[in-house]
Coordinates of C-alpha atoms and ligand atoms in Angstrom, one line a residue:
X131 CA 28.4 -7.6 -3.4
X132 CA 26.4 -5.1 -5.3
X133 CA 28.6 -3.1 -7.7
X134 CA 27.1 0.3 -9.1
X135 CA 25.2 1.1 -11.5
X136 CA 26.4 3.1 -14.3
X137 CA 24.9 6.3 -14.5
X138 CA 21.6 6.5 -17.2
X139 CA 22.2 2.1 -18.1
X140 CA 18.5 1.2 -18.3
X141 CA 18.5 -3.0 -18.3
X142 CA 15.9 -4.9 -20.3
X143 CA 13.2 -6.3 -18.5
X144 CA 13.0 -10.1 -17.3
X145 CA 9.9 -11.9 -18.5
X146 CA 9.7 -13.4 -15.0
X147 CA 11.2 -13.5 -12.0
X148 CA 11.8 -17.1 -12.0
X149 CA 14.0 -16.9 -15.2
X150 CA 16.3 -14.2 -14.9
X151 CA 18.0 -14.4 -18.3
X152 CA 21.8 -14.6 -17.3
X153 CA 24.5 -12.1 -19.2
X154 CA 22.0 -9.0 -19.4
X155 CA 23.5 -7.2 -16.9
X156 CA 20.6 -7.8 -14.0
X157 CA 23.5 -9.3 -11.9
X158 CA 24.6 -5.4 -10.9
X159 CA 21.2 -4.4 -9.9
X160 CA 19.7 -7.7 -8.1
X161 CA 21.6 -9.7 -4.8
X162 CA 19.7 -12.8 -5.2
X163 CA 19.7 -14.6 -1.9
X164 CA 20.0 -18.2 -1.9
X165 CA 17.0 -19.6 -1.2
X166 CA 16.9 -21.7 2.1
X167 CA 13.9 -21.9 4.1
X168 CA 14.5 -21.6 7.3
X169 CA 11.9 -22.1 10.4
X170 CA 12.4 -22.5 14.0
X171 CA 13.4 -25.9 13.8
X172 CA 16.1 -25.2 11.5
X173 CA 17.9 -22.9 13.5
X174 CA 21.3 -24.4 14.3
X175 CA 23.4 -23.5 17.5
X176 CA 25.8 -21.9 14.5
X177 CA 23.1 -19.8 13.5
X178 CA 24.2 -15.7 14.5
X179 CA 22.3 -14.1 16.5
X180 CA 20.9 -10.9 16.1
X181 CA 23.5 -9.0 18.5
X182 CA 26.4 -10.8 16.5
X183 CA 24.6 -9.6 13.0
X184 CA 24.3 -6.2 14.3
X185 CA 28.0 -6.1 16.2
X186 CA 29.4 -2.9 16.6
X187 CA 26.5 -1.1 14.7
X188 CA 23.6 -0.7 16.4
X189 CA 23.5 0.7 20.2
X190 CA 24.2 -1.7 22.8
X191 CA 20.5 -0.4 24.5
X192 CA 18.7 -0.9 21.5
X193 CA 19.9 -4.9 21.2
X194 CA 19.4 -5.0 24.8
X195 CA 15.3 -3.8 24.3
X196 CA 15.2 -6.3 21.0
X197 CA 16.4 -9.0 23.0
X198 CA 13.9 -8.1 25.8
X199 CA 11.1 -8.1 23.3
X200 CA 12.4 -11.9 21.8
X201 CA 13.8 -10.9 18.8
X202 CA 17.2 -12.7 19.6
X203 CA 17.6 -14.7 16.5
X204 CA 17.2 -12.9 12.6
X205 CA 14.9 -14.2 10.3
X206 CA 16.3 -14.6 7.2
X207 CA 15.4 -11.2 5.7
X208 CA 17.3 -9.5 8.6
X209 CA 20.3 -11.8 8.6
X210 CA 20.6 -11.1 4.7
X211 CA 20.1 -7.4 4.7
X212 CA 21.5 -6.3 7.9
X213 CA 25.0 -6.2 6.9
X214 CA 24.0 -4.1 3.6
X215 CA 21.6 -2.0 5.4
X216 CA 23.8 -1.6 8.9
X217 CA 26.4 0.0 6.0
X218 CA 24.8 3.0 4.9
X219 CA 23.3 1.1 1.7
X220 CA 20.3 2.1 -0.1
X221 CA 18.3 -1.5 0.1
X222 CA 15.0 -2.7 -1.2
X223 CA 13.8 -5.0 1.0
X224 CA 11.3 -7.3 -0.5
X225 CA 10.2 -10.9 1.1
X226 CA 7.3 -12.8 2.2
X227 CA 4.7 -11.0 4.4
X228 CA 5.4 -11.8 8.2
X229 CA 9.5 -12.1 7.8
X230 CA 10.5 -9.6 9.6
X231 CA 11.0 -6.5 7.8
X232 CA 10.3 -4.1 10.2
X233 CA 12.9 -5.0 12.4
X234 CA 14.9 -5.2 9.8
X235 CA 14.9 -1.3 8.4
X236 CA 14.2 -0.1 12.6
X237 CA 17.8 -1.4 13.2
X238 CA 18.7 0.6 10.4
X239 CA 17.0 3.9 11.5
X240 CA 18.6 3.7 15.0
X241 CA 22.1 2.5 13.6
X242 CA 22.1 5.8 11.6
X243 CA 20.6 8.4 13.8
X244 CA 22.8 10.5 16.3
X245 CA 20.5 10.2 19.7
X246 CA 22.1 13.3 21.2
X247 CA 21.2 15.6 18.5
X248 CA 17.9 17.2 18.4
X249 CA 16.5 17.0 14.8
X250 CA 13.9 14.7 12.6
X251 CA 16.7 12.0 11.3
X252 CA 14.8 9.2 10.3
X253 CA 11.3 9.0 8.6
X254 CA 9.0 5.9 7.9
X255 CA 6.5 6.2 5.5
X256 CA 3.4 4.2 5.6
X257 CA 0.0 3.8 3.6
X258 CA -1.9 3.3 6.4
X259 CA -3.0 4.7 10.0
X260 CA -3.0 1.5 11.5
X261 CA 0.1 0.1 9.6
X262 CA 1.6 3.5 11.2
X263 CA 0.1 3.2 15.0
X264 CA 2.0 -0.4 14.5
X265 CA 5.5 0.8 13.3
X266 CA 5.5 3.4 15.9
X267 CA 4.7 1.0 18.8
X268 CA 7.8 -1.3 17.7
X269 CA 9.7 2.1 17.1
X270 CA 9.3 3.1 20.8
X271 CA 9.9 -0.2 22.2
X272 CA 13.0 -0.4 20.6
X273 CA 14.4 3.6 21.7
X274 CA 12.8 2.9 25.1
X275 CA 13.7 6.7 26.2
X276 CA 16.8 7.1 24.5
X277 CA 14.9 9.4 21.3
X278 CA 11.5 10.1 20.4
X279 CA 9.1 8.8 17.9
X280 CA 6.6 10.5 16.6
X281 CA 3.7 9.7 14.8
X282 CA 2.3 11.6 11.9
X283 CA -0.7 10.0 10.8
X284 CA -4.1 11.2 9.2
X285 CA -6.6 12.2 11.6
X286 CA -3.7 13.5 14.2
X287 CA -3.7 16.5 15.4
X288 CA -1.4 18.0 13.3
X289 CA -1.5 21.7 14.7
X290 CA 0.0 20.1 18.0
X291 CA 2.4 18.2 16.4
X292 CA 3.8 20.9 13.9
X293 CA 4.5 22.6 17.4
X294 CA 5.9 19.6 18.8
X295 CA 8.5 19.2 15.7
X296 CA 9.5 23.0 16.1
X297 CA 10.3 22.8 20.0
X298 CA 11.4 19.8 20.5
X299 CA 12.1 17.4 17.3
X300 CA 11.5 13.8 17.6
X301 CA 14.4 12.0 16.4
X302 CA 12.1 9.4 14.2
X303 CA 8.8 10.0 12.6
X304 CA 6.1 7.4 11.4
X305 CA 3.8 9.3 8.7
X306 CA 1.6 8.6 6.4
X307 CA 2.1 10.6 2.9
X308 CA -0.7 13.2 3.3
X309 CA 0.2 14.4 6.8
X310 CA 3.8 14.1 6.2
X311 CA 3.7 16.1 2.7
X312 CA 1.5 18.7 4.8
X313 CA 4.6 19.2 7.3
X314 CA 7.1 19.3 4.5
X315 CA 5.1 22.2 2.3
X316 CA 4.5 23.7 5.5
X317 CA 8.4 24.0 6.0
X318 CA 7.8 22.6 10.0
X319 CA 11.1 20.5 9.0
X320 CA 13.5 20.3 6.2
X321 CA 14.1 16.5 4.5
X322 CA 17.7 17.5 4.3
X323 CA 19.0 16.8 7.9
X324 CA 16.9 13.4 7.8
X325 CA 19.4 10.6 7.4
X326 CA 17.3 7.4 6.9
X327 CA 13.9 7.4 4.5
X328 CA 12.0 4.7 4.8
X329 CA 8.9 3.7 2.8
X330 CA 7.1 1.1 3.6
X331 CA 4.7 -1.1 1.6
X332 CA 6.3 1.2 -1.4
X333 CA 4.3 -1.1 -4.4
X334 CA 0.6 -0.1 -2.4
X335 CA 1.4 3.7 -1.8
X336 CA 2.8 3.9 -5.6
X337 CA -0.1 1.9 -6.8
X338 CA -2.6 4.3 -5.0
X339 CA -3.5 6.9 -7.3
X340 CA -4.0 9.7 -3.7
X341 CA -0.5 9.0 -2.9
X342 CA 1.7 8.2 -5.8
X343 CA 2.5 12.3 -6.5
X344 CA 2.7 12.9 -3.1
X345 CA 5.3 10.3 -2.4
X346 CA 7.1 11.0 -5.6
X347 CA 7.6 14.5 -4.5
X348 CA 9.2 13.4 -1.2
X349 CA 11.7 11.2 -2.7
X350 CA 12.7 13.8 -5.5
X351 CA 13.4 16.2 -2.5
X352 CA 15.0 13.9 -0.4
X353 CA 17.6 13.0 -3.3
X354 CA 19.0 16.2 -2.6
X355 CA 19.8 15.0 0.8
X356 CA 23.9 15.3 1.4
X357 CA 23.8 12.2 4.0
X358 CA 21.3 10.4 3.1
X359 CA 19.7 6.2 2.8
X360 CA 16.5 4.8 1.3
X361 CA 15.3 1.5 2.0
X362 CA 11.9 0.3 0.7
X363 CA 10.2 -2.4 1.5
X364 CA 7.1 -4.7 0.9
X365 CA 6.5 -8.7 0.4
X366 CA 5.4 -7.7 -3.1
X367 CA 7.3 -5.7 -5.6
X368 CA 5.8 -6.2 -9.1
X369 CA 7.9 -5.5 -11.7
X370 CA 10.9 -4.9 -9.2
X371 CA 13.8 -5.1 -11.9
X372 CA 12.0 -1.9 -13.5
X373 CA 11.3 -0.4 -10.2
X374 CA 14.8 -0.6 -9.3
X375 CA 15.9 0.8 -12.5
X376 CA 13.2 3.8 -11.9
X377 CA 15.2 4.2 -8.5
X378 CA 18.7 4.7 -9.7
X379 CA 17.1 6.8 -12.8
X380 CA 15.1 9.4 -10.5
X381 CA 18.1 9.3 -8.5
X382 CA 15.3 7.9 -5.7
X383 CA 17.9 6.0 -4.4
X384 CA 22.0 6.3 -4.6
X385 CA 23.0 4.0 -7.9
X386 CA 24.4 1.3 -5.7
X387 CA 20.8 0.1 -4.3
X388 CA 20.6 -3.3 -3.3
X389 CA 17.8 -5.2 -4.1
X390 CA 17.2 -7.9 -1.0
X391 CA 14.9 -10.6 -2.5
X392 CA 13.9 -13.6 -0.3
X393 CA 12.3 -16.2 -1.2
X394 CA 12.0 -15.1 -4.8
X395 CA 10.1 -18.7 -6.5
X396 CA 8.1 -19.1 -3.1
X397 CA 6.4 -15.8 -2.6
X398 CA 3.8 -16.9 -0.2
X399 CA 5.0 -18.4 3.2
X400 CA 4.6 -22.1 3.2
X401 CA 2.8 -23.1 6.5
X402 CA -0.4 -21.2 4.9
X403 CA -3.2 -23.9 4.2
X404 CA -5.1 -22.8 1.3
X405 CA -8.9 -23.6 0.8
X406 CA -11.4 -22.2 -1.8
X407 CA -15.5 -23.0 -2.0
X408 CA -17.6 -22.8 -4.5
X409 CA -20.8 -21.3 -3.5
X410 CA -23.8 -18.5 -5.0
X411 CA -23.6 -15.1 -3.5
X412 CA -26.6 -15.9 -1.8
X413 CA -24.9 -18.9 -0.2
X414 CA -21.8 -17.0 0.9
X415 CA -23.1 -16.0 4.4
X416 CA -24.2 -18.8 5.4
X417 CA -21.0 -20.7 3.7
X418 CA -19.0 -18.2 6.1
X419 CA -21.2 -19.3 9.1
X420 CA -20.4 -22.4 8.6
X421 CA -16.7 -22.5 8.2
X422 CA -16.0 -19.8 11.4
X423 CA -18.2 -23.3 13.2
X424 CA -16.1 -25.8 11.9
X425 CA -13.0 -23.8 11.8
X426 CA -13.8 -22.2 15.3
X427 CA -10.4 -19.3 14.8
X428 CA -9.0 -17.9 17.8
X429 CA -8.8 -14.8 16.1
X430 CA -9.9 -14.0 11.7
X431 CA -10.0 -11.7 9.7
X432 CA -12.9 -11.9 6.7
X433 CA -12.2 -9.7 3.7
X434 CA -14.8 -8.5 1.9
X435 CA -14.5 -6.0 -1.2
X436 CA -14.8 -2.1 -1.0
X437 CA -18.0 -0.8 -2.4
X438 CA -18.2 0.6 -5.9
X439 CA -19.3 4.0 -6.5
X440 CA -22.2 2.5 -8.5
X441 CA -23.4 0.7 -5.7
X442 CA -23.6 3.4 -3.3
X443 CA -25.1 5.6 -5.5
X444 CA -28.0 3.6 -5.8
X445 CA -27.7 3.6 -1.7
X446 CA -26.9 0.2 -1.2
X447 CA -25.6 -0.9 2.2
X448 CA -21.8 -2.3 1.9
X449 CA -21.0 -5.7 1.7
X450 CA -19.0 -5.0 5.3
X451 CA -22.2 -3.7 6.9
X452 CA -24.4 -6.5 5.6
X453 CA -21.9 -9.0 6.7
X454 CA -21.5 -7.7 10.1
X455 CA -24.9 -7.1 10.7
X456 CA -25.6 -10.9 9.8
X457 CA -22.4 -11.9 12.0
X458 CA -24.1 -10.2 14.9
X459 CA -27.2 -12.1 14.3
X460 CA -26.2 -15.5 13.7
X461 CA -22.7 -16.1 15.0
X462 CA -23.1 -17.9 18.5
X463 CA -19.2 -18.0 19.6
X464 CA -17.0 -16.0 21.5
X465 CA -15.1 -13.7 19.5
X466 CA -15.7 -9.8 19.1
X467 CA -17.3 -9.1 15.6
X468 CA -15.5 -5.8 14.1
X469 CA -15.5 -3.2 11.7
X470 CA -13.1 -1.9 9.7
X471 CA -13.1 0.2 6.1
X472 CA -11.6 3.4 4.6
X473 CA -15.1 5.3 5.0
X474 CA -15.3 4.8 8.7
X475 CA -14.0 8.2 10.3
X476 CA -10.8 8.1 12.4
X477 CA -12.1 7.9 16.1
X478 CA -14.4 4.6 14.5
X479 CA -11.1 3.3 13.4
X480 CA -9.0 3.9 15.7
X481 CA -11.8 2.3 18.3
X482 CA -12.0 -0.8 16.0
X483 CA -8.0 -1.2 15.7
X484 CA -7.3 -1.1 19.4
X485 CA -10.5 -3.1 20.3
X486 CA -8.4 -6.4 17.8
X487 CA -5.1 -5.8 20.7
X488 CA -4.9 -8.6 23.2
X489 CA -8.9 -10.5 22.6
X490 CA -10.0 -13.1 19.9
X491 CA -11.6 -10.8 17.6
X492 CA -13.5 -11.5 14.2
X493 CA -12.6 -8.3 12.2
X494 CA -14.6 -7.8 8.8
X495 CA -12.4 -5.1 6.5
X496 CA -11.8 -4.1 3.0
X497 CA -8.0 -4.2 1.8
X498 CA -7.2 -1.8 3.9
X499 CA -6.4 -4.7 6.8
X500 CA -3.9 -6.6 4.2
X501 CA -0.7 -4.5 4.4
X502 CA 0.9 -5.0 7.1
X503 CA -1.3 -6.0 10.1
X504 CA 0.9 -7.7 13.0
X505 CA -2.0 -9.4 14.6
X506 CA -0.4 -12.5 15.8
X507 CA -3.7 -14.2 17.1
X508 CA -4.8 -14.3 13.7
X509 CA -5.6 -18.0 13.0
X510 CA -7.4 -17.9 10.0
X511 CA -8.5 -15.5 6.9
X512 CA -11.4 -15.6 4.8
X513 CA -12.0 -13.8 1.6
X514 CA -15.5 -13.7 1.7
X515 CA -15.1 -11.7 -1.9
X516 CA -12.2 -12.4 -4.0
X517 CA -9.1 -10.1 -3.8
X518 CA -8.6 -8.0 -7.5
X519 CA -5.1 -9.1 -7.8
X520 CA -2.9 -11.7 -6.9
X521 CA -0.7 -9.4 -4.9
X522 CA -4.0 -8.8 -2.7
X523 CA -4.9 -12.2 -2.2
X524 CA -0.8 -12.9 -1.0
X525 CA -1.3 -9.6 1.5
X526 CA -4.2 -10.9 2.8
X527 CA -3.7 -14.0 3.1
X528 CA -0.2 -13.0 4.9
X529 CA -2.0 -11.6 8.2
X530 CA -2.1 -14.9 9.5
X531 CA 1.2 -17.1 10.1
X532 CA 2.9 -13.9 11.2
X533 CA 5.4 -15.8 14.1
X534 CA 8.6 -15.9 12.1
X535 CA 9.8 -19.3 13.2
X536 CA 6.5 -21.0 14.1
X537 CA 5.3 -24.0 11.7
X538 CA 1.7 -23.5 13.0
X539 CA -0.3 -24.3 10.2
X540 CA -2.3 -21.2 9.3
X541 CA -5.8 -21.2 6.8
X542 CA -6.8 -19.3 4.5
X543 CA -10.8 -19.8 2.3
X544 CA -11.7 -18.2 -0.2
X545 CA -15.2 -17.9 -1.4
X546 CA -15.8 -17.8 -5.1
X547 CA -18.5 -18.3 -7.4
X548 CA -18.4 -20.8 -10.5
X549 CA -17.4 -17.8 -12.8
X550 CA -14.5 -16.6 -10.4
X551 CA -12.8 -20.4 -10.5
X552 CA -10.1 -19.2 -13.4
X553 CA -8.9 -16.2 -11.3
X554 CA -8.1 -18.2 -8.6
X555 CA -6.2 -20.2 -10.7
X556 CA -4.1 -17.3 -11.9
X557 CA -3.8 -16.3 -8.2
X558 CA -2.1 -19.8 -7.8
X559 CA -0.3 -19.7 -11.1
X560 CA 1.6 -16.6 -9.9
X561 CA 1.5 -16.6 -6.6
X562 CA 2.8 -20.4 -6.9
X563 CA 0.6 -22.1 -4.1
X564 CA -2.0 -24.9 -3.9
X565 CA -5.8 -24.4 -3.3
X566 CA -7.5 -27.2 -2.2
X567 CA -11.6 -27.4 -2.5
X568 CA -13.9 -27.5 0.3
X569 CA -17.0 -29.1 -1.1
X570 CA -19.9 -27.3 -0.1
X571 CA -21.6 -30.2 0.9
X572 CA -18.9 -31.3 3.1
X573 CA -19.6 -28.4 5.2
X574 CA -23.5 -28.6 5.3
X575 CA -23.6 -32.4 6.6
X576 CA -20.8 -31.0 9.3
X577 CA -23.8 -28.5 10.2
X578 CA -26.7 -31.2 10.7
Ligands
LIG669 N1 14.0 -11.8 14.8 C1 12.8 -12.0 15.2 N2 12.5 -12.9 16.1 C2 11.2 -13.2 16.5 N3 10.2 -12.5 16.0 C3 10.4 -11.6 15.1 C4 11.7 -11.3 14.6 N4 11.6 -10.4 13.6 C5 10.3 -10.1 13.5 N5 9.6 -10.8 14.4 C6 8.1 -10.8 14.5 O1 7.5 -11.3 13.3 C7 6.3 -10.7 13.0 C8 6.3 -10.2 11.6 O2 7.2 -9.2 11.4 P1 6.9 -7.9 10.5 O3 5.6 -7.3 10.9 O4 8.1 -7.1 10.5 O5 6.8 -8.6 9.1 P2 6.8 -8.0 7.6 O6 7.9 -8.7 6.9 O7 6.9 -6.5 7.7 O8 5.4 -8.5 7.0 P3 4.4 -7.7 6.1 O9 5.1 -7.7 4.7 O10 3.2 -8.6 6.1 O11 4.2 -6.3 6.6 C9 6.1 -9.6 14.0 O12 5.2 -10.0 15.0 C10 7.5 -9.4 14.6 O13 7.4 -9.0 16.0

């Protein structure tokens, strides 16, 4: 399925994704998977099931937890790259947001790992703390008490947990790059004996200029590694034929990678409902107001966008804190208004990231809520400022519609000013979706 790629070839880049010039010699690098959309209602009684894609490979107890937990059926993603993955391939796993792709490495991890020996075997790196606390929850699920999981994330105590990893070594750990480069220049444990590398949301952490040398560093060490696997993952790869030419080149990965691509022309799951309105700034508040009314969400997230370094230097509030504090004020319904930015200190985080388990919450947060958040309440997303990028606005927009085979229609509105109408048209251009307008008097005569 994926022959190997000789050693040093460096293929020319596509133009796009969509028209992937035959005859260039892309075929090696790339297993396009056929592109079938497939939702609850078209699963067939023929259609394996997770335990029959995983046969013989993964540990009876771990299947028996999965199925426990509801995951009896793969999604797509899973059924494609299990087989690959489940061999000992190096994959890069890249599909829409909400398919499934945690799973889908996790069965990897604890196909690979040897649960009667006691060393670090499989690592999982993510950008974030809370994309972290997540991983490690389904992690643990899954080993039950068979091995342990540990989780390395910034703001742990890492003085403990360097003593942990000496005595007693979990068999799995979920890190974040700074704490886990700490560890590794620290010499608490060696990359060598781990078997399975993980990085998740790979296009965010090489994209952030604070962890791009750090991670780089990891993976050059870990290609040393005698026994080794890499699988990366996200719903957005930019550039992915170049990336997985990078991999192979760096020796990141073993020259046979795979590259898993679902749902390559429809990058943004269907059952999202897009809206945009056209309002002032001033307007947007009460614009928001207005649509949480009419929308009533059992659960939202409303983006809003990090503040510039001007803007606090000339001791401005941020947009968060003004749009929670107005929330607070005017907002008459039942949900739990919450913060969430990169500036809030740990304990503040990790208070607002449990407070969002298990009640209808109303969480207001900068990007750093769009990778990854498993929040399955979440009805509805607002972009209260537009995203930079179109791979933004597809993360964000991705924390809602996050049941695999539900066709619950899921919205998404995005504020924008007169100026910022073209950019949401490239958003749409690339991204391939439809965003439908919301007049803005259509929402005022629903408030009289
Ligand atoms: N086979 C399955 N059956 C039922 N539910 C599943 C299955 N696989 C995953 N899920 C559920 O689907 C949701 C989304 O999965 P996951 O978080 O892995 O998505 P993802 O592909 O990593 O998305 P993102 O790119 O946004 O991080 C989770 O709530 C998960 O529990």
């Amino acid at each position: 399925m994926a022959a190997a790629v000789p050693s040093g070839y460096a293929p020319p880049l596509p133009t796009t994704i969509f028209n992937p010039t035959p005859g260039t010699g892309f075929a090696p690098f790339t297993l396009r998977l056929r592109l079938r959309p497939r939702r609850a209602a078209a699963v067939t009684a023929a259609a394996a099931t997770l335990r029959e894609v995983c046969a013989g490979r993964v540990p009876d107890h771990v299947l028996q937890r999965a199925e426990e937990v509801g995951y009896v059926v793969p999604t797509e993603v899973q059924e494609q790259s299990l087989p690959l993955l489940l061999s000992g391939q190096d994959c890069i796993l890249h599909a829409q947001t909400g398919s499934g792709k945690t799973l889908a490495y996790l069965l990897s991890v604890f196909s690979a790992i040897d649960f009667g020996r006691s060393s670090v075997q499989a690592l999982v790196v993510v950008p974030t703390r809370e994309l972290g606390i997540q991983v490690t929850k389904v992690a643990r699920i899954l080993a039950a008490k068979a091995c342990t999981v540990m989780a390395l994330l910034d703001g742990g105590m890492l003085k403990r947990q360097k003593s942990w990893v000496k005595a007693e070594p979990p068999a799995i750990i979920v890190a974040t790059v700074p704490s886990l480069c700490q560890m590794v220049e620290r010499r608490t444990f060696n990359l060598q004996s781990v078997r399975v590398l993980v990085i998740d949301e790979v296009d965010f952490i090489f994209g952030s200029s604070k962890q791009v040398s750090s991670l780089r560093k990891i993976l050059t060490s870990y290609s040393a590694a005698s026994s080794r696997q890499t699988i990366f993952a996200s719903a957005s790869i930019p550039q992915h034929n170049r990336f997985l030419h990078d991999c192979v080149q760096h020796k990141w990965t073993k020259s046979d990678v795979v590259h898993v691509h679902v749902n390559p022309v429809q990058p943004m799951p269907a059952h999202l409902c897009h809206k945009y309105v056209v309002c002032t700034k001033k307007e947007r508040l009460h614009v928001l107001l207005s649509l949480l009314e009419r929308d009533a969400p059992k659960s939202t997230i409303i983006f809003v966008a990090e503040q510039s370094e001007r803007s606090k230097k000339a001791g401005n509030p941020p947009s968060t804190a003004v749009v929670v504090e107005f929330l607070k004020s005017s907002y008459k319904g039942s949900l739990d208004v919450l913060l969430l930015e990169e500036d809030m200190n740990f304990n503040a985080r990790a208070a607002s990231f449990s407070e969002v388990k298990g009640r209808g919450f109303m969480l207001v947060s900068t990007d750093i809520a769009s990778r990854g958040f498993d929040l399955s309440q979440t009805s509805h997303i607002y972009n209260f400022d537009l995203p930079r990028m179109a791979t933004d606005y597809l993360h964000r927009a991705g924390r809602t519609g996050r049941e695999p085979f539900s066709r619950l229609e899921c919205g998404v509105t995005t504020l924008i000013t007169e100026d910022e109408h073209f950019v949401l048209q490239r958003f749409q251009n690339e991204l391939k979706f439809h965003c439908e307008e919301l007049p803005l008097e259509s929402m005022f005569t629903f408030n009289s």
